[in-house]
Amino acid sequence: MSIRLTDKISAFPVRHGRAPFAMELRKLLWNQGGNPSERFDAFAFALPAALRREALEGAEALPIIRSLVIRVDGSVRAYFPFDPCDAYVEALRQAGQRRLPVEFLEDNALFEGPLIQSLPDAYLANGIGMDRYLEVAKQILATQGVDDRLEHRGYVVSAGLRRMEKRFGRILLLCDFPLLGRLQELFQEGSIAALLAEAENRDAGSAAQGASAAQAESATAETVDIRAYPVKPGLVYFAMGELPFYAGEMEKERQNPLAGPMDYLELVKRIFVETRNKFITEPGEAEAISIKKIQAALVFLRNMAVQQGRLTPDLLDVVSAAKGVFGNAFAAKVLEAARFYPFLDPLDLEEDQLEIGRDHIREPGEGEPADAGQPVVAFNMLEDEPKVWKTINLKKEPDREKQRRYRYAWDPRGMCSHTPEDERIEGFNRAVRRRSQDLDLQGFARTEKLTSSLKDGIDIRETLRNWTTGGIYVKEIPPAKGRVDTVVIIFDEDNDDRYPSRTTWYAEHDEESTLTFFATDPLVKLIGPGIAESEYGGLSLLFPPRPVRNVFEMPLEEFGFHSLSEQLLYGALLNSEEKSVAYVANRKPGLRMKRMAAGFKKRLVWVPMASFSAETLRRLRKFHILNGKQVRAWASRFIPE
């Protein structure tokens, strides 16, 4: 899409930092490659002429992200980041590749403040086309206030275009939407020559004030100082209009001549999938972050964007959807993935990098300039829409330095559980005992042909099996003679080496069970001061609680145990006072386990793990160890519920 202003001049309106406009510009230039008569001979930009040399150098450095810092009379005014998703930056790169001349037509008026405008979602252009989008933008701009600099900018740019028209053939001007509207009005009011004459008369009138006035103006002229810095990798998000992940994918697509067009929602899906692949380290986690759940997160994401009147979600929506569907830990990793830009220069030193924030920057160095090293207010010259900053509560994992300090301060003499997790596991224990007791009774049920009483109900299976005889069969379940006091839960039977932590925890009160378990090393993952995260490989719960011997003190070889699950089950059978022991696992207990139970004159009641939801099992398997009861006062601040 380009708008003809004259036979030689075309204009391309730009939404800054938005990939659809950069891709549309690339498409426009690509389609003109086969027709020499339609190729552009020069590019013009609605940018201050003072930026030209540094801007061309910054575009050549891509995909490494640089930013210009602009000082006017010694004070920081603005910064100009080289965003790969911005159409201005794309045009600079195209001009360099095509060896085309570039002109910046404006004066320093743009350094006074940002050009903010409220326009429709940039991705609407993909759906309705650029021409229709321009019409909608014009209608919206007609209802908004006009920037005070627009009149002046219109005359300056039109005069610059006229000068370029004398030297070049076809010219492509890149400008913002308000300026395009003003230029269309100016070109319609009269001939180009008349406009140029008017601009020249304005300049002549200014110069006719005399030599003394010229000297006074020279004394008060603005001094513009421009410096280029690499942007700190962790803060690239504040320099871009799109997600850094998206910008990185655009750069990869740019380097691949066979790549197809990118879809924003497909890229959001890719963020979830790539984060999932990095996040999953064990087979059990794959079920918690399944492709089906990712699809549910995308639907949730779409609904949030529609409710806010947007076609595409922003970063907050992406992270909120991840947190709502997958939990805090996965959402934090999605945030890291979305803000990660893969193209970094290993030679850039951290002390030489520019820090960019919401409305301020911090230049590297000390003393030169005077405010270097201090945060100063500055605006982004490639930002044209108002932004609303929102907050979301995420509990991020501590870095290596914090984990090292937490590990150094850990006292192995004092450990206890997290109270909400105690309540969760005791509730699950009660549910398993009830279910196993029902299954145990089903094993003693008798079936007989209906005579005079339905007893405990019709046995549908036996009745259908004897359908040809016409008989109806009923079942009789004997009354319960005992109960289940021990539950064994096995999450992983095949990877004993992963679970070096093997111990028994005794109940703190009568409503808790005696807990024996084998789990991962808690000191490997410290998430807060005195707070360790671990995963059960297996556990047994004995209720009512009573002191028992730690079964893991018995050597495996001496007692003939082949695995930790057998050793855990042996302790449960040894300490149980009832005839039945509930056994929750993915696989049925093997022959060795059944013989072991028979040796104690007890029976195992298998409860398939698949009968419980994957989310319940995931939350149950992960638990936290606190370094003393005093840690419970702040544990909830670090442990996501």
XYZ file of C-alpha atoms in Angstrom:
641
model
C 0.000 0.000 0.000
C 1.360 3.393 -0.997
C -0.509 6.686 -1.420
C 0.295 8.769 -4.493
C 0.954 12.421 -3.655
C 2.342 13.328 -7.082
C 3.496 11.441 -10.131
C 6.904 11.002 -8.525
C 6.112 10.948 -4.797
C 4.330 8.160 -2.928
C 3.725 7.982 0.809
C 3.593 4.933 3.076
C 1.839 5.607 6.427
C 3.352 3.806 9.415
C 2.239 2.501 12.778
C 5.452 2.399 14.749
C 6.687 -0.883 16.165
C 3.999 -2.970 14.448
C 5.041 -5.929 12.336
C 2.110 -5.799 9.834
C 3.327 -2.440 8.516
C 6.961 -3.566 8.290
C 5.902 -6.721 6.440
C 3.580 -4.752 4.155
C 6.443 -2.412 3.276
C 8.687 -5.367 2.507
C 5.950 -6.838 0.332
C 5.488 -3.526 -1.503
C 9.170 -3.277 -2.364
C 9.396 -6.939 -3.290
C 6.479 -6.702 -5.748
C 8.143 -3.769 -7.507
C 11.303 -5.734 -8.167
C 10.013 -7.133 -11.475
C 9.031 -3.747 -12.926
C 11.934 -1.266 -13.229
C 9.598 1.618 -14.048
C 7.861 1.280 -10.676
C 10.964 0.959 -8.522
C 11.689 3.724 -6.063
C 14.870 5.709 -6.549
C 15.075 7.227 -3.047
C 13.531 6.961 0.404
C 12.403 9.938 2.470
C 11.632 9.815 6.189
C 9.610 12.140 8.392
C 12.470 12.246 10.886
C 14.900 14.979 12.007
C 17.817 15.388 9.608
C 20.226 15.305 12.569
C 19.571 11.562 12.985
C 20.426 10.491 9.439
C 24.035 9.294 9.764
C 23.594 7.506 13.110
C 20.302 5.949 11.969
C 21.900 4.390 8.901
C 24.697 2.965 11.054
C 22.211 1.566 13.591
C 20.195 -0.157 10.860
C 23.344 -1.804 9.521
C 24.063 -3.278 12.983
C 20.792 -5.255 13.032
C 19.834 -7.854 14.159
C 21.850 -6.592 17.132
C 19.611 -4.041 18.857
C 21.083 -0.568 19.235
C 19.488 2.679 20.347
C 20.300 6.333 19.793
C 20.133 8.724 22.726
C 19.347 12.289 21.672
C 20.467 15.240 23.765
C 19.348 18.770 23.002
C 21.380 21.524 24.635
C 22.945 18.953 26.933
C 19.674 17.462 28.224
C 18.335 14.046 27.249
C 15.133 14.393 25.239
C 14.482 11.101 23.468
C 15.830 7.769 22.335
C 15.508 6.022 18.979
C 15.609 2.202 19.245
C 16.215 0.129 16.128
C 13.170 -2.106 16.383
C 13.188 -4.837 13.673
C 9.375 -4.740 13.622
C 9.189 -1.015 12.819
C 8.530 0.039 9.222
C 10.999 2.952 9.474
C 13.776 0.557 10.469
C 12.724 -1.917 7.782
C 12.906 0.869 5.181
C 16.400 1.826 6.349
C 17.528 -1.783 5.949
C 15.900 -2.066 2.523
C 17.583 1.153 1.410
C 20.953 -0.193 2.493
C 20.431 -3.487 0.680
C 19.266 -1.730 -2.517
C 21.933 1.007 -2.360
C 19.264 3.721 -2.428
C 19.763 7.278 -1.154
C 18.006 8.231 2.082
C 16.871 11.671 3.202
C 15.527 12.765 6.608
C 13.293 15.772 5.939
C 12.264 17.204 9.316
C 13.913 19.600 11.720
C 14.371 19.289 15.466
C 10.706 19.927 16.280
C 10.182 16.178 16.742
C 12.589 16.208 19.689
C 10.083 18.247 21.713
C 7.848 15.298 22.558
C 6.226 12.085 21.278
C 3.608 11.958 18.516
C 0.811 10.056 20.272
C -2.332 9.072 18.381
C -5.191 6.683 19.100
C -5.697 4.440 16.080
C -7.267 0.988 15.563
C -5.364 -2.185 16.306
C -2.537 -2.440 13.760
C -3.474 -6.058 13.055
C -6.836 -4.892 11.739
C -4.925 -3.995 8.572
C -4.310 -7.706 7.932
C -8.040 -8.367 7.964
C -9.475 -5.406 6.048
C -6.461 -4.381 3.983
C -4.194 -1.370 4.233
C -6.340 0.879 2.025
C -9.435 0.345 4.138
C -7.374 0.752 7.304
C -6.230 4.157 6.060
C -9.822 5.264 5.583
C -10.739 4.143 9.103
C -7.671 5.910 10.522
C -8.627 9.156 8.776
C -12.119 9.037 10.259
C -10.741 8.499 13.750
C -8.081 11.210 13.424
C -10.744 13.688 12.322
C -12.334 13.389 15.781
C -9.060 13.895 17.677
C -7.032 16.983 18.488
C -4.264 18.089 16.144
C -0.643 18.215 17.285
C 0.606 21.810 17.425
C 3.631 20.868 15.319
C 1.638 19.336 12.466
C 1.267 22.535 10.414
C 4.969 23.295 10.644
C 5.929 19.700 9.893
C 3.707 19.648 6.818
C 5.439 22.649 5.250
C 8.936 21.408 6.131
C 8.377 17.925 4.704
C 6.618 19.181 1.559
C 9.510 21.526 0.826
C 11.992 18.721 1.364
C 10.058 16.471 -0.995
C 10.139 19.176 -3.653
C 13.894 19.426 -3.370
C 14.229 15.657 -3.654
C 11.919 15.650 -6.672
C 14.471 17.674 -8.600
C 17.230 15.132 -7.948
C 15.474 11.737 -7.998
C 12.845 9.903 -9.957
C 10.310 8.000 -7.865
C 10.389 8.773 -4.131
C 8.828 6.836 -1.236
C 8.033 8.857 1.875
C 7.536 7.086 5.199
C 5.514 9.140 7.657
C 2.881 8.939 10.372
C -0.843 9.012 9.631
C -1.534 12.617 10.767
C 1.307 13.962 8.636
C 0.064 12.025 5.607
C -3.341 13.639 5.964
C -1.786 17.093 6.186
C 0.417 16.480 3.128
C -2.580 15.353 1.091
C -4.327 18.599 1.995
C -1.295 20.679 1.081
C -0.813 19.007 -2.274
C -4.479 19.521 -3.100
C -4.450 23.246 -2.267
C -2.133 24.202 -5.132
C 0.770 23.188 -7.266
C 4.023 21.893 -5.903
C 5.733 25.018 -7.122
C 3.335 27.184 -5.154
C 3.982 25.182 -2.015
C 7.727 25.440 -2.534
C 7.448 29.159 -3.090
C 5.480 29.521 0.095
C 8.096 27.599 2.027
C 10.900 29.600 0.440
C 9.095 32.849 1.226
C 8.836 31.759 4.839
C 12.585 31.112 4.940
C 13.338 34.372 3.125
C 11.163 36.331 5.509
C 13.043 34.896 8.410
C 16.400 35.668 6.853
C 15.432 39.250 5.930
C 15.555 40.377 9.530
C 19.188 41.381 9.082
C 22.620 40.223 10.058
C 22.189 41.076 13.735
C 19.093 38.886 13.994
C 20.925 36.044 12.278
C 23.761 36.305 14.779
C 21.321 36.258 17.695
C 19.581 33.210 16.263
C 22.914 31.454 15.837
C 23.763 32.155 19.455
C 20.553 30.542 20.630
C 20.568 27.598 18.180
C 19.957 24.163 19.656
C 22.896 21.826 20.007
C 21.984 18.213 19.230
C 24.221 15.418 20.537
C 23.497 11.850 19.411
C 25.109 8.752 20.905
C 24.538 5.082 20.076
C 24.492 2.295 22.666
C 23.660 -1.419 22.711
C 20.441 -2.096 24.614
C 20.612 -4.232 27.743
C 19.179 -7.651 26.754
C 16.794 -7.943 29.684
C 15.217 -4.562 28.843
C 14.783 -4.987 25.087
C 11.026 -5.352 25.634
C 10.727 -1.647 26.508
C 12.394 -0.699 23.214
C 10.068 -2.719 20.970
C 6.499 -2.463 19.844
C 6.104 -6.232 19.502
C 7.215 -9.009 21.814
C 10.977 -9.599 21.604
C 10.201 -13.254 20.836
C 8.198 -12.087 17.809
C 11.009 -9.762 16.720
C 13.453 -12.658 16.943
C 11.186 -14.855 14.827
C 10.927 -12.068 12.243
C 14.709 -11.956 12.026
C 14.850 -15.731 11.555
C 12.185 -15.483 8.859
C 14.175 -12.706 7.198
C 17.236 -14.960 6.975
C 15.234 -17.837 5.478
C 14.262 -17.153 1.855
C 11.803 -20.080 1.878
C 9.924 -19.004 5.021
C 6.236 -18.249 4.715
C 4.366 -15.293 6.203
C 4.119 -15.270 9.978
C 0.866 -15.197 11.911
C 0.856 -13.468 15.304
C -1.423 -15.985 17.014
C 0.644 -18.847 15.644
C 3.703 -17.229 17.228
C 1.911 -16.945 20.568
C 1.184 -20.668 20.333
C 4.863 -21.227 19.569
C 5.790 -19.383 22.771
C 3.687 -21.833 24.791
C 5.024 -24.894 22.961
C 8.702 -23.902 23.184
C 8.323 -22.987 26.846
C 6.663 -26.359 27.419
C 9.539 -28.208 25.747
C 12.077 -26.396 27.939
C 9.949 -26.631 31.078
C 9.302 -30.372 30.935
C 12.094 -32.426 32.468
C 10.080 -35.464 33.590
C 7.387 -37.565 31.871
C 4.813 -36.666 34.534
C 5.058 -32.983 33.710
C 4.047 -33.561 30.077
C 0.511 -34.400 31.176
C 0.268 -31.231 33.252
C 1.265 -29.097 30.240
C -0.469 -30.967 27.457
C -1.214 -29.685 23.965
C -4.901 -29.808 24.830
C -4.319 -27.426 27.728
C -2.296 -25.130 25.480
C -5.321 -24.981 23.181
C -7.484 -24.062 26.186
C -5.007 -21.296 27.079
C -5.201 -19.913 23.534
C -9.003 -19.810 23.699
C -8.753 -18.057 27.062
C -6.265 -15.634 25.495
C -8.545 -14.854 22.570
C -11.479 -14.150 24.875
C -9.428 -11.739 26.984
C -8.315 -9.815 23.889
C -11.888 -9.572 22.576
C -13.178 -8.320 25.930
C -10.621 -5.503 25.806
C -11.536 -4.555 22.226
C -8.318 -5.791 20.634
C -7.591 -8.306 17.905
C -4.325 -9.538 19.374
C -3.279 -10.165 22.983
C -0.521 -8.236 24.674
C 2.174 -9.587 26.983
C 0.005 -9.263 30.078
C -2.731 -11.330 28.423
C -0.261 -14.041 27.399
C 1.182 -14.326 30.905
C -2.263 -14.173 32.561
C -3.516 -17.018 30.366
C -0.443 -19.097 31.186
C -0.893 -18.453 34.887
C -4.611 -19.229 34.823
C -4.220 -22.538 32.979
C -0.786 -23.838 33.994
C 0.116 -22.045 37.199
C 2.652 -19.563 38.455
C 5.882 -21.407 37.581
C 4.976 -21.945 33.937
C 3.696 -18.360 33.596
C 7.041 -17.015 34.820
C 8.844 -19.058 32.169
C 6.411 -17.885 29.478
C 7.230 -14.315 30.492
C 10.943 -15.028 30.125
C 10.419 -16.678 26.727
C 8.234 -13.841 25.393
C 10.785 -11.213 26.450
C 13.817 -13.096 25.118
C 15.523 -11.756 21.985
C 18.012 -14.303 20.614
C 20.375 -12.031 18.676
C 22.951 -10.688 21.102
C 26.467 -9.419 20.552
C 28.874 -11.341 22.834
C 31.357 -8.459 22.587
C 28.976 -5.963 24.210
C 30.002 -5.308 27.797
C 27.263 -4.888 30.370
C 28.723 -1.599 31.596
C 28.392 -0.165 28.045
C 24.704 -1.048 27.609
C 21.758 1.326 27.666
C 18.992 0.604 30.190
C 15.488 1.412 28.956
C 12.449 1.585 31.230
C 8.825 2.621 30.908
C 9.481 6.354 30.640
C 13.173 6.748 31.382
C 16.602 5.595 30.304
C 19.960 5.188 32.002
C 23.084 5.817 29.945
C 26.217 3.836 30.755
C 29.289 5.463 32.203
C 29.933 7.966 34.957
C 30.635 11.675 34.796
C 30.485 12.133 31.007
C 27.821 13.191 30.263
C 27.036 14.684 33.661
C 23.877 12.590 34.171
C 25.370 9.330 32.850
C 24.611 6.439 35.126
C 21.473 8.174 36.418
C 17.885 7.514 35.255
C 16.531 10.395 33.182
C 13.114 10.924 31.612
C 13.036 10.372 27.838
C 10.446 9.381 25.242
C 10.608 6.764 22.512
C 10.576 8.352 19.050
C 9.167 5.118 17.604
C 6.135 5.021 19.880
C 2.898 6.474 18.551
C 0.153 5.072 20.766
C -0.619 5.601 24.454
C 0.393 2.725 26.705
C -1.238 1.584 29.910
C 1.075 -0.268 32.272
C -0.470 -3.001 34.387
C 0.885 -5.340 37.032
C 0.637 -9.075 37.527
C 1.800 -11.016 40.559
C 4.311 -13.707 39.680
C 6.626 -15.567 42.006
C 9.792 -16.024 39.968
C 12.420 -18.586 40.846
C 15.468 -17.130 42.635
C 18.674 -16.751 40.693
C 21.772 -18.841 41.387
C 23.247 -16.318 43.796
C 20.123 -16.290 45.963
C 19.930 -20.074 45.905
C 23.538 -20.238 47.026
C 22.777 -17.966 49.981
C 19.659 -19.983 50.861
C 21.645 -23.225 50.765
C 24.400 -21.776 52.945
C 21.864 -20.705 55.579
C 19.977 -24.046 55.594
C 19.930 -25.825 58.969
C 19.526 -29.606 58.493
C 18.429 -30.045 62.130
C 15.068 -28.367 61.680
C 12.584 -29.285 58.943
C 8.800 -29.283 58.735
C 6.006 -29.323 56.174
C 3.895 -26.553 54.636
C 0.479 -26.505 56.347
C -1.752 -26.048 53.229
C -0.026 -29.023 51.623
C -0.632 -31.083 54.773
C -4.339 -30.359 54.503
C -4.336 -31.238 50.809
C -2.616 -34.581 51.271
C -4.781 -35.541 54.259
C -7.900 -34.849 52.210
C -6.546 -37.054 49.441
C -5.691 -39.737 52.008
C -9.263 -39.827 53.278
C -10.632 -40.073 49.732
C -8.301 -42.976 48.879
C -9.179 -44.875 52.058
C -12.881 -44.606 51.293
C -12.421 -45.664 47.677
C -10.144 -48.582 48.519
C -12.583 -49.802 51.151
C -15.378 -49.804 48.571
C -13.181 -51.673 46.087
C -12.221 -54.173 48.772
C -15.856 -54.928 49.501
C -16.574 -55.346 45.789
C -14.079 -58.196 45.758
C -16.178 -60.143 48.298
C -19.515 -59.524 46.588
C -21.619 -62.610 45.742
C -23.951 -62.921 42.761
C -27.071 -65.097 42.717
C -30.264 -65.430 40.723
C -33.171 -63.254 41.793
C -35.691 -65.166 43.906
C -37.474 -62.925 46.376
C -35.164 -59.980 47.207
C -33.060 -57.484 45.216
C -30.531 -57.502 48.083
C -27.784 -54.958 47.187
C -29.010 -54.323 43.638
C -29.103 -55.941 40.227
C -25.824 -57.247 38.876
C -26.043 -55.812 35.367
C -22.994 -57.634 34.046
C -24.141 -61.093 35.156
C -27.695 -60.408 34.006
C -26.526 -59.503 30.490
C -24.222 -62.518 30.414
C -27.222 -64.793 31.032
C -29.655 -62.800 28.917
C -30.639 -65.826 26.828
C -31.886 -67.699 29.898
C -34.189 -64.854 30.920
C -32.904 -64.783 34.491
C -32.128 -61.683 36.555
C -29.137 -61.726 38.868
C -28.585 -59.696 42.023
C -25.484 -59.083 44.114
C -24.943 -59.239 47.828
C -22.099 -57.249 49.394
C -21.104 -58.418 52.867
C -20.798 -55.831 55.634
C -17.394 -54.275 56.194
C -15.387 -56.069 58.844
C -12.464 -53.688 58.965
C -11.107 -50.474 57.518
C -8.037 -49.161 55.716
C -5.466 -47.352 57.853
C -2.512 -47.296 55.429
C -2.274 -45.836 51.945
C 0.748 -46.333 49.675
C 1.100 -43.998 46.682
C 3.749 -44.699 44.046
C 4.392 -41.978 41.474
C 7.604 -43.361 39.951
C 8.709 -46.993 40.230
C 11.566 -46.970 37.721
C 13.956 -44.147 38.647
C 15.117 -44.762 42.207
C 18.342 -42.809 41.662
C 16.342 -39.570 41.383
C 15.128 -39.821 44.972
C 17.952 -39.585 47.501
C 15.744 -38.049 50.213
C 14.209 -40.999 52.135
C 12.741 -40.454 55.559
C 9.740 -40.604 57.897
C 7.876 -37.582 59.246
C 5.800 -37.950 62.384
C 2.462 -36.246 62.890
C 2.297 -32.885 64.658
C -1.272 -33.560 65.890
C -3.924 -36.282 65.878
C -5.437 -35.188 62.541
C -2.236 -35.847 60.609
C -0.857 -39.130 59.327
C 2.570 -40.585 59.851
C 4.303 -39.922 56.537
C 7.072 -42.066 55.037
C 8.387 -41.070 51.624
C 11.218 -41.040 49.139
C 11.679 -37.809 47.145
C 14.101 -35.667 45.175
C 16.858 -33.769 46.950
C 15.200 -30.640 48.404
C 18.433 -28.627 48.481
C 18.650 -28.723 44.683
C 15.722 -26.310 44.352
C 15.497 -23.631 47.028
C 12.762 -21.150 46.112
C 12.968 -18.863 49.135
C 14.715 -18.323 52.468
C 14.350 -21.621 54.310
C 11.973 -23.023 51.640
C 12.871 -26.027 49.471
C 10.809 -27.627 46.714
C 10.819 -31.359 46.125
C 8.850 -34.123 44.383
C 7.603 -37.385 45.792
C 8.670 -40.585 44.123
C 6.421 -42.477 46.513
C 4.871 -42.133 49.977
C 2.839 -44.002 52.548
C 0.327 -42.510 54.980
C -0.531 -44.202 58.278
C -3.663 -42.999 60.102
C -4.284 -42.793 63.031
C -0.675 -41.641 63.499
C 1.793 -43.506 65.681
C 5.576 -43.721 65.928
C 7.087 -46.263 63.546
C 10.557 -47.240 62.479
C 11.986 -45.580 59.375
C 11.864 -48.418 56.855
C 14.603 -46.794 54.751
C 17.109 -47.549 57.498
C 16.841 -51.197 56.435
C 19.437 -51.949 53.714
C 17.931 -52.941 50.368
C 20.240 -55.899 49.777
C 19.932 -57.376 53.279
C 16.153 -57.583 53.140
C 15.986 -58.513 49.466
C 14.250 -55.346 48.254
C 14.549 -54.691 44.531
C 13.278 -51.106 44.535
C 12.294 -48.220 46.777
C 8.626 -48.907 46.087
C 9.009 -52.438 47.484
C 10.834 -51.083 50.524
C 8.107 -48.475 51.106
C 5.389 -51.111 50.763
C 7.205 -53.409 53.204
C 7.144 -50.663 55.838
C 3.450 -50.019 55.212
C 2.580 -53.708 55.596
C 4.761 -53.942 58.695
C 3.087 -50.981 60.440
C -0.531 -51.452 59.320
C -2.957 -52.922 61.863
C -5.687 -53.682 59.335
C -6.114 -56.517 56.862
C -6.185 -54.261 53.772
C -3.618 -51.767 52.517
C -4.493 -49.335 49.731
C -1.968 -49.272 46.878
C -2.215 -46.344 44.428
C -0.025 -46.678 41.340
C -0.083 -46.730 37.557
C 0.629 -50.465 37.477
C -0.921 -53.257 39.490
C 1.196 -54.646 42.326
C 3.456 -57.418 41.025
C 3.740 -60.982 42.211
C 6.587 -60.139 44.629
C 4.482 -57.471 46.289
C 1.479 -59.788 46.587
C 3.674 -62.472 48.186
C 5.054 -59.862 50.548
C 1.504 -58.901 51.589
C 0.542 -62.558 51.987
C 3.497 -63.012 54.308
C 1.911 -60.404 56.611
C -1.525 -62.036 56.093
C -2.773 -58.885 54.406
C -4.087 -57.978 50.982
C -3.348 -55.110 48.654
C -6.231 -53.096 47.232
C -5.077 -51.553 43.966
C -6.501 -48.118 43.188
C -5.520 -47.092 39.622
C -3.770 -43.744 39.530
C -5.684 -42.960 36.344
C -8.869 -42.749 38.412
C -7.659 -39.371 39.746
C -7.233 -36.201 37.735
C -3.765 -35.374 36.440
C -3.939 -31.898 37.984
C -4.732 -33.317 41.432
C -1.817 -35.732 41.224
C 0.541 -33.002 39.961
C -0.287 -30.703 42.862
C -0.040 -33.593 45.315
C 3.328 -34.797 44.065
C 5.087 -31.455 44.414
C 5.654 -30.420 48.024
C 7.792 -28.017 50.038
C 10.081 -28.492 53.007
C 10.467 -25.617 55.440
C 13.597 -25.089 57.502
C 11.747 -24.784 60.824
C 8.264 -23.846 61.946
C 9.149 -20.149 62.006
C 9.426 -20.250 58.192
C 5.663 -20.830 57.995
C 5.192 -17.129 58.766
C 6.465 -16.124 55.295
C 6.292 -19.350 53.294
C 3.062 -18.388 51.493
C 4.853 -15.417 49.894
C 7.136 -17.793 47.988
C 4.952 -20.884 47.470
C 2.237 -20.497 44.798
C -1.056 -22.019 45.813
